[in-house]
Tab-separated table of C-alpha atoms in Angstrom:
chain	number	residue	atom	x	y	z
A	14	UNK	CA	-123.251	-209.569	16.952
A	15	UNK	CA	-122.091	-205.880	16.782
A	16	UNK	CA	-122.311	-203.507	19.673
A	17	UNK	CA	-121.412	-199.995	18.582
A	18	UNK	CA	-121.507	-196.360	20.799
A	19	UNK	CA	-120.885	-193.126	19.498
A	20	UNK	CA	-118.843	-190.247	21.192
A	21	UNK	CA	-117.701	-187.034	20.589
A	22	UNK	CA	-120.460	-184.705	19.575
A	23	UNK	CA	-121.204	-181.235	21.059
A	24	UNK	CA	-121.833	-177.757	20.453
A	25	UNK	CA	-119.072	-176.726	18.065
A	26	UNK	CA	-118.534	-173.027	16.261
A	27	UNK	CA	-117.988	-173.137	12.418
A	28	UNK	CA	-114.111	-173.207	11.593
A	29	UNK	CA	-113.484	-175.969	14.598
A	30	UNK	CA	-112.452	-179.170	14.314
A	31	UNK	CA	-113.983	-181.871	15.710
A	32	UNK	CA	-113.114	-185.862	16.437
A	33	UNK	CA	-116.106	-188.165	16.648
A	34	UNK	CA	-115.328	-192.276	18.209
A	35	UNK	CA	-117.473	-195.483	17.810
A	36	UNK	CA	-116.356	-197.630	20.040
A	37	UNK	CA	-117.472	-201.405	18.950
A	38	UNK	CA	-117.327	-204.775	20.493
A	39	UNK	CA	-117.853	-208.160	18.871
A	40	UNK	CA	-116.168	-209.108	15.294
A	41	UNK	CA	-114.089	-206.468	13.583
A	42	UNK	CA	-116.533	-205.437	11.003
A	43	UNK	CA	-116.739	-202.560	8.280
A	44	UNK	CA	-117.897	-199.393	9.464
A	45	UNK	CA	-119.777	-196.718	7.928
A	46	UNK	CA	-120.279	-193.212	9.344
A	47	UNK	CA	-123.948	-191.414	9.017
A	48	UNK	CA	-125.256	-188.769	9.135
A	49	UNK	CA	-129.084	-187.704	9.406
A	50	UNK	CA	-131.005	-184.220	10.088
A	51	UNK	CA	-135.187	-183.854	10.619
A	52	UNK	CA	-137.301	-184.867	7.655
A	53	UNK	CA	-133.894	-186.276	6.038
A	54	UNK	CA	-133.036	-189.769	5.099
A	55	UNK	CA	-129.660	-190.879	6.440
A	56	UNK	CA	-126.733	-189.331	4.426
A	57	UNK	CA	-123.746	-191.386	3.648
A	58	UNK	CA	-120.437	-189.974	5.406
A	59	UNK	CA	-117.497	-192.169	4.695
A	60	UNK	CA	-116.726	-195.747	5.483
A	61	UNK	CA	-113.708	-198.437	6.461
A	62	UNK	CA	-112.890	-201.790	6.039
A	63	UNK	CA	-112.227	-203.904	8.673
A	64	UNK	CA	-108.701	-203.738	8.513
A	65	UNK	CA	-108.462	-199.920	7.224
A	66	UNK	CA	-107.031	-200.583	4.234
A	67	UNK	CA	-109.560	-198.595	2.131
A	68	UNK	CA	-111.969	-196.097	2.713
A	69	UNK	CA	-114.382	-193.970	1.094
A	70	UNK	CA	-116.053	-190.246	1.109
A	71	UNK	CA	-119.339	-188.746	0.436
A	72	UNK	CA	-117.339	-186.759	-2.630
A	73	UNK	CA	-118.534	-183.438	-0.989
A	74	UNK	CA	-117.181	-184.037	2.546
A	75	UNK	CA	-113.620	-185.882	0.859
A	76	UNK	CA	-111.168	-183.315	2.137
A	77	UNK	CA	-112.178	-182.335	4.855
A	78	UNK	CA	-113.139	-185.456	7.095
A	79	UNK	CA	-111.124	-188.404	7.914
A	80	UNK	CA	-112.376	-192.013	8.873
A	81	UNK	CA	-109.854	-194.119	10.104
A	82	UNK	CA	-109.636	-197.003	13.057
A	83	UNK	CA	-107.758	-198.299	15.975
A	84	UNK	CA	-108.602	-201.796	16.088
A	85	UNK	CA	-106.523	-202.093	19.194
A	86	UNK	CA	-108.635	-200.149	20.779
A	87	UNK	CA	-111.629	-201.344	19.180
A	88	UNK	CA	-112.127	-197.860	17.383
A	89	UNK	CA	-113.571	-196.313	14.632
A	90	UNK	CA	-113.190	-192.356	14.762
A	91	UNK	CA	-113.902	-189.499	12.025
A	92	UNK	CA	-111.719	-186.341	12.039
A	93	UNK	CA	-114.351	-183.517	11.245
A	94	UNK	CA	-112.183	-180.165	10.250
A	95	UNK	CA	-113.414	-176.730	8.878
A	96	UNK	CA	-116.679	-177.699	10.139
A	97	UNK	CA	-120.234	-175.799	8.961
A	98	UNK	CA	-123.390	-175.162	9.784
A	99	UNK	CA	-125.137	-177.478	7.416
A	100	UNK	CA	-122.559	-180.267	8.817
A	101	UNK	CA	-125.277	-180.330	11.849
A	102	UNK	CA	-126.642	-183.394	12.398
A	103	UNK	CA	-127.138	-186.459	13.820
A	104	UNK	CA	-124.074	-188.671	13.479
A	105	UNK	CA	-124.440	-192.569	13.648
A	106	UNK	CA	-121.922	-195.438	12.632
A	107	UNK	CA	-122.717	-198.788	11.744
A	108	UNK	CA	-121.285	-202.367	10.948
A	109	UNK	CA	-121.808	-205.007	8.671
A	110	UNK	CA	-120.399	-206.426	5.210
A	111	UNK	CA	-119.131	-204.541	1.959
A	112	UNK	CA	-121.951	-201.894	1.913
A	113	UNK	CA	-120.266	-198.607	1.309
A	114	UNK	CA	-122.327	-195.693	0.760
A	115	UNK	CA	-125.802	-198.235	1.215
A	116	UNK	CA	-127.545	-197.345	4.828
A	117	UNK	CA	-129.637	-200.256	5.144
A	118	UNK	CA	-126.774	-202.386	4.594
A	119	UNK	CA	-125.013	-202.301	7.122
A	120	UNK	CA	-126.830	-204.776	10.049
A	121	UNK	CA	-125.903	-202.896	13.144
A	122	UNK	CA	-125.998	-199.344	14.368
A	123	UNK	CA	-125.072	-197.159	17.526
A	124	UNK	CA	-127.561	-194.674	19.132
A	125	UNK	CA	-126.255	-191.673	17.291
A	126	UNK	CA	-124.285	-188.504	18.640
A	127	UNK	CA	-125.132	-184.840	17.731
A	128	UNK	CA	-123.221	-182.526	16.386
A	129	UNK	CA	-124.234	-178.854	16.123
A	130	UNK	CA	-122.120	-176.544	14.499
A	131	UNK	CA	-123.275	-172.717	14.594
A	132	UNK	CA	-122.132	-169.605	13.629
């Protein structure tokens, strides 16, 4: 079992930066970060292994975000910078095995955090 919660999110401007957290409890898992806006399927972010030894990007968000982890403090966060208007959504993480860029694989998912970004 995998509890996850998402922090972070708010109204931001476009240009800001911006440091989302999903705190977990329960096994050190992989974690994948989300993303999803109305009448959109969930869009793959970037993800971490449990250790945070290797991650990946969504190659049109690689550059500009950052996933990394704290497993001290049972952590996950992603480092949003230069954000833009279309990076408004809903932002969830979630946990599970080796499922990279795959939604329904991971087994375990927060409640989701919005970010807005606007002009």
């Amino acid at each position: 079992q995998v509890q996850l919660v998402e922090s972070g999110g708010g109204l931001v401007q476009a240009g800001d930066s911006l440091r989302l957290a999903c705190e977990f409890s329960g096994r050190t898992s992989n974690v994948g970060w989300f993303r999803q806006t109305p009448g959109k399927e969930h869009e793959f972010v970037a993800a971490i292994t449990e250790s945070g030894e290797t991650t990946i990007y969504a190659e049109s968000l690689k550059g500009r975000f950052t996933i990394s982890r704290d497993n001290a403090k049972r952590t996950v966060y992603l480092q949003m910078n230069s954000v833009k208007p279309d990076d408004t959504a809903v932002y969830y993480c979630g946990a599970g095995p080796l499922a990279w860029r795959a939604y329904d694989g991971y087994h375990y998912w927060g409640q989701g955090t919005q970010v807005t970004v606007s002009l």
